[in-house]
Amino acid sequence: MLHPLMSTACGRFRSGAILSRAAAFGGLALAVCLGATEAADAVAPASLKALVDVLLMVDDADFQLDVLKGMHSSLNGRHDVAMPEGWPALSAKLHGSPNAAVRKIVLELSLIFHDPQAMAALRKIASDESALPRDRSGAIAALAQARDAELVPVLHRLLAHAELRGAALRALAAFADPAAPQLIVQHYARFSDDDKREAIATLASRVAYARALLAALERGDIPHRDVSAFAVRQLQSLNDREITEKLNAVWGAVRPTSQGKAAKIADYKRRLTPAALKNADRAQGRLVFVRSCASCHVLFGEGNKVGPELTGAQRNNLDYLLENLVDPNAVVGRDFRVTVLETTGGRVLNGIVQAENENTLTLRTPTDQVLVAKQEIAERTLSPVSMMPEGALDALRPEEVLNLVAYLAGADQAPLPPLNGGPEKPPSAN
């Protein structure tokens, strides 16, 4: 329930009265008026217009930012909000603000309102070969979040652009684009390892895309070892019988029984003897970690914080390592259980919920952080399984398993091996 003073302010605000004392309440009060007393799916146009009217009258950048943050918090992730009356004038006014945060949030709100000028400006940046790659990547991500259909042809072209390919692949997952799967498969052989992970994640996100992925696996256009156990789980969560049957035929995704897991652990222990681990190549193990584990885990300061950090774990205990690698679902903390989302647009996502409010949910996947509007969630399931899938070692060659375990069990960071005989270069986890 709102504080009586705030309720009075909200009443005056909603009635259209000019808030001569607006600065005394600040943008937070106005945000509460907008977000706490309006249904999340029915923010009144009059409320948005009143906010715009206030901002047109105020020149204080801190107050502007406060109100804009409240608006953005209430509307972020929405794609069906009509542009409020007066927004073009306000956007033009604040576009020249000396406060970079004000300029940024005005652009984000303009995208939510599908402001044609803002969309055109971002399309220009995304297509501008003279613009900095980071600016182009930011424009691509913003337009994808706004579901700008005119972005799709640009993404097709950028699949051939080494510096922007990753951004293009992530953005294509947001669209049900019939041409995308074949274009991705067509360019796949020229992708870097990082881009291949992005490509697999995108191809596993939709039923139509998954069919193209499985056909490419069957033909040999995409190697089986490039499809991680997490990607297999993602494909299974599409809940499409044809895809599941095809996956079992071309990849062999089989959930081992408890007895089978115990046998696997015993087999690995026979091979991973102290002598074998002592002679393993930890530098090569580090590369396997980057390729297979660093998208979710941090070790020695390298990787992403999706799953538990490994630096302080019982890594020198072989039993502990193998139990977690072979049977990661034996004990699963709630914070690391997978949430499966199916959107109204046909996209399926698996990941960890990092943030949530009444309007949006932020899901962290091994390759991306995705903001999803709750009104676009068709189904949401909290899985009993860990973010780390079973079968993580199955796609590795025996020497890769040996090198990885030796690296994981080590007391310190391993040096990187020379790159093709040249100088060392840190690999990327994403």
Tab-separated table of C-alpha atoms in Angstrom:
chain	number	residue	atom	x	y	z
A	1	MET	CA	0.000	0.000	0.000
A	2	LEU	CA	1.259	3.499	-0.821
A	3	HIS	CA	2.126	6.011	1.875
A	4	PRO	CA	-0.805	8.513	2.259
A	5	LEU	CA	1.396	11.422	1.197
A	6	MET	CA	2.477	9.522	-1.915
A	7	SER	CA	-1.123	8.518	-2.633
A	8	THR	CA	-2.103	12.180	-2.563
A	9	ALA	CA	0.751	13.048	-4.891
A	10	CYS	CA	-0.251	10.267	-7.238
A	11	GLY	CA	-3.844	11.468	-7.219
A	12	ARG	CA	-2.805	14.981	-8.137
A	13	PHE	CA	-0.386	13.593	-10.702
A	14	ARG	CA	-3.058	11.437	-12.349
A	15	SER	CA	-5.606	14.239	-12.392
A	16	GLY	CA	-3.304	16.179	-14.678
A	17	ALA	CA	-2.438	18.822	-12.092
A	18	ILE	CA	0.962	20.393	-12.581
A	19	LEU	CA	3.298	19.229	-9.842
A	20	SER	CA	4.950	22.455	-8.747
A	21	ARG	CA	6.499	20.426	-5.924
A	22	ALA	CA	7.438	17.430	-8.111
A	23	ALA	CA	11.106	17.709	-7.222
A	24	ALA	CA	10.224	17.218	-3.568
A	25	PHE	CA	8.849	13.767	-4.355
A	26	GLY	CA	11.403	12.868	-7.015
A	27	GLY	CA	11.078	10.422	-9.849
A	28	LEU	CA	10.776	7.472	-7.487
A	29	ALA	CA	7.376	8.662	-6.257
A	30	LEU	CA	6.201	9.131	-9.807
A	31	ALA	CA	7.530	5.708	-10.752
A	32	VAL	CA	5.532	4.151	-7.912
A	33	CYS	CA	2.447	6.026	-9.154
A	34	LEU	CA	2.974	4.543	-12.596
A	35	GLY	CA	4.113	1.033	-11.679
A	36	ALA	CA	2.468	0.201	-8.349
A	37	THR	CA	-1.086	1.370	-9.024
A	38	GLU	CA	-1.424	0.511	-12.714
A	39	ALA	CA	-1.825	-3.055	-13.942
A	40	ALA	CA	1.438	-4.209	-15.516
A	41	ASP	CA	-0.313	-4.842	-18.835
A	42	ALA	CA	-2.407	-1.674	-18.857
A	43	VAL	CA	-0.322	1.423	-18.085
A	44	ALA	CA	-2.709	4.292	-18.761
A	45	PRO	CA	-1.734	6.559	-21.688
A	46	ALA	CA	-2.826	9.526	-19.570
A	47	SER	CA	-0.222	8.615	-16.929
A	48	LEU	CA	2.546	8.452	-19.525
A	49	LYS	CA	1.417	11.755	-21.049
A	50	ALA	CA	1.449	13.371	-17.611
A	51	LEU	CA	5.017	12.171	-17.060
A	52	VAL	CA	6.034	13.557	-20.438
A	53	ASP	CA	4.372	16.889	-19.646
A	54	VAL	CA	6.280	17.141	-16.385
A	55	LEU	CA	9.598	16.333	-18.058
A	56	LEU	CA	8.982	18.922	-20.764
A	57	MET	CA	8.733	21.544	-18.028
A	58	VAL	CA	11.759	20.457	-15.968
A	59	ASP	CA	15.425	21.056	-16.832
A	60	ASP	CA	17.044	19.413	-13.827
A	61	ALA	CA	18.993	16.421	-15.209
A	62	ASP	CA	18.881	14.424	-11.960
A	63	PHE	CA	15.114	14.791	-11.734
A	64	GLN	CA	14.759	13.891	-15.422
A	65	LEU	CA	16.830	10.764	-14.917
A	66	ASP	CA	14.841	9.753	-11.854
A	67	VAL	CA	11.522	9.988	-13.697
A	68	LEU	CA	12.877	8.329	-16.831
A	69	LYS	CA	14.190	5.424	-14.750
A	70	GLY	CA	10.728	4.985	-13.253
A	71	MET	CA	9.157	4.929	-16.698
A	72	HIS	CA	11.759	2.485	-17.990
A	73	SER	CA	11.353	0.181	-14.991
A	74	SER	CA	7.610	-0.021	-15.611
A	75	LEU	CA	7.834	-0.497	-19.360
A	76	ASN	CA	11.105	-2.338	-19.988
A	77	GLY	CA	10.622	-5.471	-22.066
A	78	ARG	CA	7.228	-4.364	-23.412
A	79	HIS	CA	6.698	-4.225	-27.174
A	80	ASP	CA	3.115	-2.995	-27.322
A	81	VAL	CA	3.256	0.433	-25.682
A	82	ALA	CA	1.886	3.282	-27.767
A	83	MET	CA	4.068	6.369	-27.973
A	84	PRO	CA	2.670	8.935	-25.500
A	85	GLU	CA	1.591	12.321	-26.755
A	86	GLY	CA	4.466	14.774	-26.569
A	87	TRP	CA	7.216	12.136	-26.666
A	88	PRO	CA	8.835	13.324	-29.951
A	89	ALA	CA	9.238	16.819	-28.477
A	90	LEU	CA	10.637	15.428	-25.223
A	91	SER	CA	12.989	13.078	-27.051
A	92	ALA	CA	14.287	15.977	-29.161
A	93	LYS	CA	14.812	18.046	-26.012
A	94	LEU	CA	16.650	15.347	-24.061
A	95	HIS	CA	18.690	14.101	-27.010
A	96	GLY	CA	21.035	17.000	-26.359
A	97	SER	CA	21.241	16.462	-22.588
A	98	PRO	CA	24.762	16.740	-21.156
A	99	ASN	CA	23.898	13.698	-19.005
A	100	ALA	CA	24.860	10.518	-20.903
A	101	ALA	CA	22.560	8.389	-18.726
A	102	VAL	CA	19.592	10.579	-19.685
A	103	ARG	CA	20.424	10.251	-23.392
A	104	LYS	CA	20.774	6.473	-23.087
A	105	ILE	CA	17.489	5.876	-21.281
A	106	VAL	CA	15.606	8.201	-23.649
A	107	LEU	CA	16.842	6.070	-26.550
A	108	GLU	CA	15.754	2.880	-24.774
A	109	LEU	CA	12.291	4.312	-24.113
A	110	SER	CA	12.069	5.492	-27.729
A	111	LEU	CA	12.600	1.887	-28.809
A	112	ILE	CA	9.870	0.685	-26.457
A	113	PHE	CA	7.569	3.270	-28.058
A	114	HIS	CA	8.754	2.225	-31.549
A	115	ASP	CA	9.787	5.797	-32.270
A	116	PRO	CA	10.552	5.714	-36.018
A	117	GLN	CA	13.336	8.288	-35.711
A	118	ALA	CA	15.147	6.305	-33.019
A	119	MET	CA	14.726	3.057	-34.945
A	120	ALA	CA	16.082	4.650	-38.121
A	121	ALA	CA	19.084	6.091	-36.271
A	122	LEU	CA	19.980	2.703	-34.795
A	123	ARG	CA	19.520	0.926	-38.118
A	124	LYS	CA	21.978	3.400	-39.615
A	125	ILE	CA	24.543	2.636	-36.912
A	126	ALA	CA	24.047	-1.134	-37.267
A	127	SER	CA	24.697	-0.920	-41.030
A	128	ASP	CA	27.478	1.693	-40.932
A	129	GLU	CA	30.768	0.002	-41.804
A	130	SER	CA	32.690	3.031	-40.531
A	131	ALA	CA	31.117	2.856	-37.046
A	132	LEU	CA	32.935	1.197	-34.158
A	133	PRO	CA	32.068	-2.520	-33.760
A	134	ARG	CA	30.970	-1.979	-30.140
A	135	ASP	CA	28.530	0.752	-31.252
A	136	ARG	CA	27.189	-1.447	-34.016
A	137	SER	CA	26.821	-4.387	-31.611
A	138	GLY	CA	24.922	-2.176	-29.163
A	139	ALA	CA	22.588	-0.983	-31.906
A	140	ILE	CA	21.988	-4.568	-33.056
A	141	ALA	CA	21.141	-5.726	-29.517
A	142	ALA	CA	18.771	-2.781	-28.967
A	143	LEU	CA	16.937	-3.337	-32.256
A	144	ALA	CA	16.660	-7.068	-31.589
A	145	GLN	CA	15.181	-6.346	-28.163
A	146	ALA	CA	12.638	-4.082	-29.906
A	147	ARG	CA	11.915	-6.900	-32.438
A	148	ASP	CA	12.681	-4.624	-35.371
A	149	ALA	CA	11.930	-6.751	-38.432
A	150	GLU	CA	13.978	-4.434	-40.664
A	151	LEU	CA	17.096	-5.555	-38.780
A	152	VAL	CA	16.904	-9.135	-40.093
A	153	PRO	CA	18.426	-8.527	-43.570
A	154	VAL	CA	21.286	-6.656	-41.891
A	155	LEU	CA	21.898	-9.665	-39.638
A	156	HIS	CA	22.070	-11.937	-42.681
A	157	ARG	CA	24.877	-9.831	-44.138
A	158	LEU	CA	26.747	-9.637	-40.839
A	159	LEU	CA	27.114	-13.419	-40.641
A	160	ALA	CA	30.107	-12.851	-42.921
A	161	HIS	CA	31.544	-10.113	-40.664
A	162	ALA	CA	34.045	-11.555	-38.167
A	163	GLU	CA	33.768	-8.792	-35.556
A	164	LEU	CA	29.968	-8.548	-35.582
A	165	ARG	CA	29.009	-12.154	-36.276
A	166	GLY	CA	28.445	-12.989	-32.597
A	167	ALA	CA	26.073	-10.035	-32.148
A	168	ALA	CA	24.219	-11.046	-35.317
A	169	LEU	CA	23.862	-14.662	-34.195
A	170	ARG	CA	22.507	-13.644	-30.780
A	171	ALA	CA	20.049	-11.246	-32.392
A	172	LEU	CA	18.751	-13.840	-34.882
A	173	ALA	CA	17.517	-15.953	-31.975
A	174	ALA	CA	14.930	-13.240	-31.284
A	175	PHE	CA	13.309	-13.667	-34.702
A	176	ALA	CA	11.365	-16.510	-36.320
A	177	ASP	CA	13.262	-15.987	-39.556
A	178	PRO	CA	12.864	-18.801	-42.113
A	179	ALA	CA	16.120	-17.929	-43.900
A	180	ALA	CA	18.340	-17.762	-40.799
A	181	PRO	CA	18.999	-21.490	-40.120
A	182	GLN	CA	20.340	-22.298	-43.571
A	183	LEU	CA	22.441	-19.117	-43.664
A	184	ILE	CA	23.987	-19.995	-40.303
A	185	VAL	CA	24.768	-23.538	-41.440
A	186	GLN	CA	26.145	-22.218	-44.734
A	187	HIS	CA	28.653	-19.928	-42.956
A	188	TYR	CA	29.335	-22.253	-40.007
A	189	ALA	CA	32.652	-23.722	-41.159
A	190	ARG	CA	34.221	-20.228	-41.223
A	191	PHE	CA	33.102	-19.317	-37.687
A	192	SER	CA	35.476	-18.984	-34.743
A	193	ASP	CA	34.966	-21.303	-31.751
A	194	ASP	CA	33.094	-18.535	-29.922
A	195	ASP	CA	30.832	-17.908	-32.910
A	196	LYS	CA	30.153	-21.625	-33.266
A	197	ARG	CA	28.867	-21.704	-29.674
A	198	GLU	CA	26.604	-18.729	-30.443
A	199	ALA	CA	25.420	-20.436	-33.633
A	200	ILE	CA	24.534	-23.691	-31.861
A	201	ALA	CA	22.679	-21.755	-29.132
A	202	THR	CA	20.616	-19.897	-31.731
A	203	LEU	CA	19.899	-23.011	-33.798
A	204	ALA	CA	18.730	-24.850	-30.669
A	205	SER	CA	16.315	-22.083	-29.643
A	206	ARG	CA	13.410	-22.737	-32.035
A	207	VAL	CA	11.808	-25.819	-33.554
A	208	ALA	CA	12.374	-24.714	-37.163
A	209	TYR	CA	15.971	-23.748	-36.422
A	210	ALA	CA	16.593	-27.055	-34.618
A	211	ARG	CA	15.506	-29.047	-37.651
A	212	ALA	CA	18.208	-27.331	-39.698
A	213	LEU	CA	20.785	-28.021	-36.979
A	214	LEU	CA	19.973	-31.734	-36.833
A	215	ALA	CA	20.025	-32.009	-40.615
A	216	ALA	CA	23.471	-30.367	-40.624
A	217	LEU	CA	24.661	-32.813	-37.959
A	218	GLU	CA	23.396	-35.726	-40.026
A	219	ARG	CA	25.181	-34.452	-43.135
A	220	GLY	CA	28.368	-33.732	-41.221
A	221	ASP	CA	28.241	-29.992	-41.948
A	222	ILE	CA	28.361	-29.405	-38.186
A	223	PRO	CA	30.556	-31.815	-36.157
A	224	HIS	CA	28.798	-33.729	-33.384
A	225	ARG	CA	31.400	-32.611	-30.828
A	226	ASP	CA	30.403	-28.964	-31.385
A	227	VAL	CA	26.985	-29.682	-29.838
A	228	SER	CA	27.442	-29.555	-26.078
A	229	ALA	CA	25.399	-31.454	-23.526
A	230	PHE	CA	23.717	-28.157	-22.624
A	231	ALA	CA	22.682	-27.671	-26.264
A	232	VAL	CA	21.271	-31.219	-26.256
A	233	ARG	CA	19.186	-30.372	-23.199
A	234	GLN	CA	18.020	-27.188	-24.924
A	235	LEU	CA	16.907	-29.239	-27.934
A	236	GLN	CA	15.084	-31.704	-25.697
A	237	SER	CA	13.238	-28.846	-23.978
A	238	LEU	CA	11.629	-27.884	-27.300
A	239	ASN	CA	9.280	-30.803	-26.524
A	240	ASP	CA	8.994	-31.779	-30.175
A	241	ARG	CA	8.818	-35.545	-30.709
A	242	GLU	CA	10.310	-35.410	-34.212
A	243	ILE	CA	13.284	-33.396	-32.971
A	244	THR	CA	13.847	-35.649	-29.964
A	245	GLU	CA	13.792	-38.773	-32.132
A	246	LYS	CA	16.163	-37.209	-34.657
A	247	LEU	CA	18.461	-36.046	-31.857
A	248	ASN	CA	18.670	-39.550	-30.446
A	249	ALA	CA	19.454	-40.891	-33.905
A	250	VAL	CA	22.172	-38.411	-34.905
A	251	TRP	CA	23.686	-37.435	-31.530
A	252	GLY	CA	22.753	-40.324	-29.246
A	253	ALA	CA	21.371	-38.332	-26.336
A	254	VAL	CA	20.660	-40.925	-23.652
A	255	ARG	CA	20.231	-40.150	-19.957
A	256	PRO	CA	22.372	-42.680	-18.067
A	257	THR	CA	20.894	-44.686	-15.232
A	258	SER	CA	22.317	-44.277	-11.723
A	259	GLN	CA	24.124	-47.576	-12.208
A	260	GLY	CA	25.454	-46.318	-15.533
A	261	LYS	CA	26.782	-43.147	-13.897
A	262	ALA	CA	28.555	-45.146	-11.228
A	263	ALA	CA	30.146	-47.313	-13.913
A	264	LYS	CA	31.242	-44.220	-15.811
A	265	ILE	CA	32.848	-42.706	-12.730
A	266	ALA	CA	34.667	-45.959	-12.028
A	267	ASP	CA	35.909	-46.109	-15.618
A	268	TYR	CA	37.226	-42.541	-15.476
A	269	LYS	CA	38.974	-43.290	-12.162
A	270	ARG	CA	40.766	-46.246	-13.727
A	271	ARG	CA	42.087	-43.991	-16.487
A	272	LEU	CA	42.730	-40.817	-14.477
A	273	THR	CA	45.484	-42.237	-12.303
A	274	PRO	CA	47.851	-39.951	-10.353
A	275	ALA	CA	50.610	-40.740	-12.861
A	276	ALA	CA	48.398	-39.939	-15.853
A	277	LEU	CA	47.233	-36.658	-14.286
A	278	LYS	CA	50.826	-35.689	-13.433
A	279	ASN	CA	51.816	-36.067	-17.091
A	280	ALA	CA	48.700	-34.345	-18.462
A	281	ASP	CA	48.884	-31.066	-20.395
A	282	ARG	CA	47.193	-28.503	-18.131
A	283	ALA	CA	47.656	-25.779	-20.753
A	284	GLN	CA	45.533	-27.788	-23.182
A	285	GLY	CA	43.139	-28.489	-20.303
A	286	ARG	CA	42.696	-24.761	-19.878
A	287	LEU	CA	41.597	-24.498	-23.504
A	288	VAL	CA	39.080	-27.313	-22.955
A	289	PHE	CA	37.798	-25.438	-19.882
A	290	VAL	CA	37.317	-22.251	-21.914
A	291	ARG	CA	35.474	-24.153	-24.631
A	292	SER	CA	33.318	-26.367	-22.427
A	293	CYS	CA	33.028	-24.843	-18.945
A	294	ALA	CA	33.920	-21.147	-18.847
A	295	SER	CA	30.591	-20.016	-20.277
A	296	CYS	CA	29.076	-20.881	-16.864
A	297	HIS	CA	31.920	-21.165	-14.321
A	298	VAL	CA	34.795	-19.010	-13.075
A	299	LEU	CA	38.163	-20.589	-12.300
A	300	PHE	CA	41.298	-18.572	-11.558
A	301	GLY	CA	39.439	-15.398	-12.530
A	302	GLU	CA	38.448	-16.692	-15.971
A	303	GLY	CA	34.891	-17.462	-17.080
A	304	ASN	CA	31.311	-16.365	-16.358
A	305	LYS	CA	29.341	-16.377	-13.107
A	306	VAL	CA	26.322	-18.406	-14.171
A	307	GLY	CA	27.009	-21.541	-12.133
A	308	PRO	CA	29.040	-21.829	-8.912
A	309	GLU	CA	32.587	-20.463	-8.902
A	310	LEU	CA	35.087	-23.314	-8.940
A	311	THR	CA	38.198	-21.614	-7.545
A	312	GLY	CA	37.478	-22.542	-3.946
A	313	ALA	CA	35.867	-25.932	-4.544
A	314	GLN	CA	37.305	-29.350	-3.657
A	315	ARG	CA	39.017	-29.564	-7.024
A	316	ASN	CA	41.959	-31.664	-5.832
A	317	ASN	CA	39.551	-34.461	-4.871
A	318	LEU	CA	39.097	-36.703	-7.914
A	319	ASP	CA	35.924	-38.298	-6.530
A	320	TYR	CA	34.382	-34.853	-5.993
A	321	LEU	CA	35.315	-33.733	-9.511
A	322	LEU	CA	33.984	-36.831	-11.236
A	323	GLU	CA	30.759	-36.934	-9.247
A	324	ASN	CA	30.025	-33.322	-10.254
A	325	LEU	CA	31.071	-33.805	-13.874
A	326	VAL	CA	29.265	-37.112	-14.451
A	327	ASP	CA	26.280	-36.659	-12.108
A	328	PRO	CA	25.748	-32.889	-11.698
A	329	ASN	CA	22.103	-33.375	-10.717
A	330	ALA	CA	22.792	-35.425	-7.587
A	331	VAL	CA	22.613	-32.307	-5.388
A	332	VAL	CA	21.257	-29.110	-6.953
A	333	GLY	CA	21.063	-25.780	-5.128
A	334	ARG	CA	17.884	-23.851	-5.940
A	335	ASP	CA	19.878	-20.871	-7.207
A	336	PHE	CA	21.421	-23.075	-9.909
A	337	ARG	CA	18.333	-24.942	-11.100
A	338	VAL	CA	17.413	-24.361	-14.725
A	339	THR	CA	14.357	-22.320	-15.636
A	340	VAL	CA	12.829	-23.210	-19.002
A	341	LEU	CA	10.883	-20.469	-20.788
A	342	GLU	CA	8.761	-20.829	-23.886
A	343	THR	CA	7.777	-17.503	-25.424
A	344	THR	CA	4.638	-16.666	-27.362
A	345	GLY	CA	6.938	-16.197	-30.368
A	346	GLY	CA	8.097	-19.824	-30.299
A	347	ARG	CA	11.527	-19.326	-28.742
A	348	VAL	CA	12.656	-21.677	-25.955
A	349	LEU	CA	15.272	-20.581	-23.420
A	350	ASN	CA	17.101	-22.499	-20.684
A	351	GLY	CA	19.003	-20.604	-18.005
A	352	ILE	CA	19.270	-19.144	-14.519
A	353	VAL	CA	16.924	-16.345	-13.446
A	354	GLN	CA	19.166	-13.443	-12.477
A	355	ALA	CA	16.562	-10.712	-11.963
A	356	GLU	CA	12.807	-10.422	-11.990
A	357	ASN	CA	10.111	-7.820	-11.459
A	358	GLU	CA	6.405	-7.645	-12.202
A	359	ASN	CA	7.036	-6.927	-15.897
A	360	THR	CA	10.235	-8.688	-16.947
A	361	LEU	CA	12.567	-11.578	-16.236
A	362	THR	CA	16.311	-11.661	-16.949
A	363	LEU	CA	17.601	-15.119	-17.847
A	364	ARG	CA	21.312	-15.930	-17.990
A	365	THR	CA	22.208	-18.618	-20.497
A	366	PRO	CA	25.688	-19.951	-21.264
A	367	THR	CA	25.975	-17.551	-24.208
A	368	ASP	CA	23.781	-14.549	-23.415
A	369	GLN	CA	21.739	-12.557	-20.909
A	370	VAL	CA	18.173	-12.293	-22.195
A	371	LEU	CA	15.486	-9.874	-21.020
A	372	VAL	CA	12.021	-11.389	-21.485
A	373	ALA	CA	8.736	-9.541	-21.026
A	374	LYS	CA	6.446	-11.588	-18.803
A	375	GLN	CA	3.511	-10.991	-21.124
A	376	GLU	CA	5.520	-12.884	-23.778
A	377	ILE	CA	6.086	-15.974	-21.605
A	378	ALA	CA	3.762	-18.741	-22.734
A	379	GLU	CA	5.142	-21.311	-20.284
A	380	ARG	CA	7.645	-21.213	-17.450
A	381	THR	CA	9.062	-24.272	-15.696
A	382	LEU	CA	11.594	-24.569	-12.894
A	383	SER	CA	13.490	-27.724	-13.754
A	384	PRO	CA	14.777	-30.051	-11.023
A	385	VAL	CA	18.093	-30.318	-12.861
A	386	SER	CA	21.269	-28.310	-12.557
A	387	MET	CA	22.418	-25.690	-15.028
A	388	MET	CA	25.275	-28.060	-15.734
A	389	PRO	CA	23.926	-30.855	-17.931
A	390	GLU	CA	24.772	-34.519	-17.752
A	391	GLY	CA	27.075	-35.851	-20.424
A	392	ALA	CA	29.462	-32.889	-20.305
A	393	LEU	CA	32.434	-35.234	-20.740
A	394	ASP	CA	30.845	-37.406	-23.424
A	395	ALA	CA	31.738	-35.077	-26.292
A	396	LEU	CA	35.408	-34.920	-25.260
A	397	ARG	CA	38.209	-37.138	-26.458
A	398	PRO	CA	40.008	-39.192	-23.750
A	399	GLU	CA	43.067	-36.913	-23.788
A	400	GLU	CA	40.796	-33.858	-23.456
A	401	VAL	CA	39.132	-35.352	-20.383
A	402	LEU	CA	42.566	-36.067	-18.881
A	403	ASN	CA	43.870	-32.566	-19.575
A	404	LEU	CA	40.664	-30.915	-18.313
A	405	VAL	CA	40.629	-32.845	-15.022
A	406	ALA	CA	44.322	-32.069	-14.487
A	407	TYR	CA	43.627	-28.399	-15.086
A	408	LEU	CA	40.611	-28.361	-12.774
A	409	ALA	CA	42.561	-30.111	-10.006
A	410	GLY	CA	45.531	-27.753	-10.229
A	411	ALA	CA	46.455	-25.306	-7.492
A	412	ASP	CA	47.120	-22.395	-9.849
A	413	GLN	CA	46.439	-21.049	-13.303
A	414	ALA	CA	48.058	-22.897	-16.205
A	415	PRO	CA	49.866	-20.976	-18.948
A	416	LEU	CA	48.243	-20.810	-22.329
A	417	PRO	CA	49.779	-22.902	-25.100
A	418	PRO	CA	51.255	-20.991	-28.057
A	419	LEU	CA	48.693	-20.264	-30.752
A	420	ASN	CA	49.731	-22.180	-33.880
A	421	GLY	CA	53.338	-21.825	-32.860
A	422	GLY	CA	52.950	-18.075	-32.280
A	423	PRO	CA	52.598	-15.967	-29.119
A	424	GLU	CA	50.116	-16.799	-26.394
A	425	LYS	CA	46.676	-15.279	-26.750
A	426	PRO	CA	43.946	-15.454	-24.082
A	427	PRO	CA	40.886	-17.317	-25.381
A	428	SER	CA	37.385	-15.982	-24.889
A	429	ALA	CA	34.741	-17.665	-22.749
A	430	ASN	CA	31.893	-16.197	-24.799
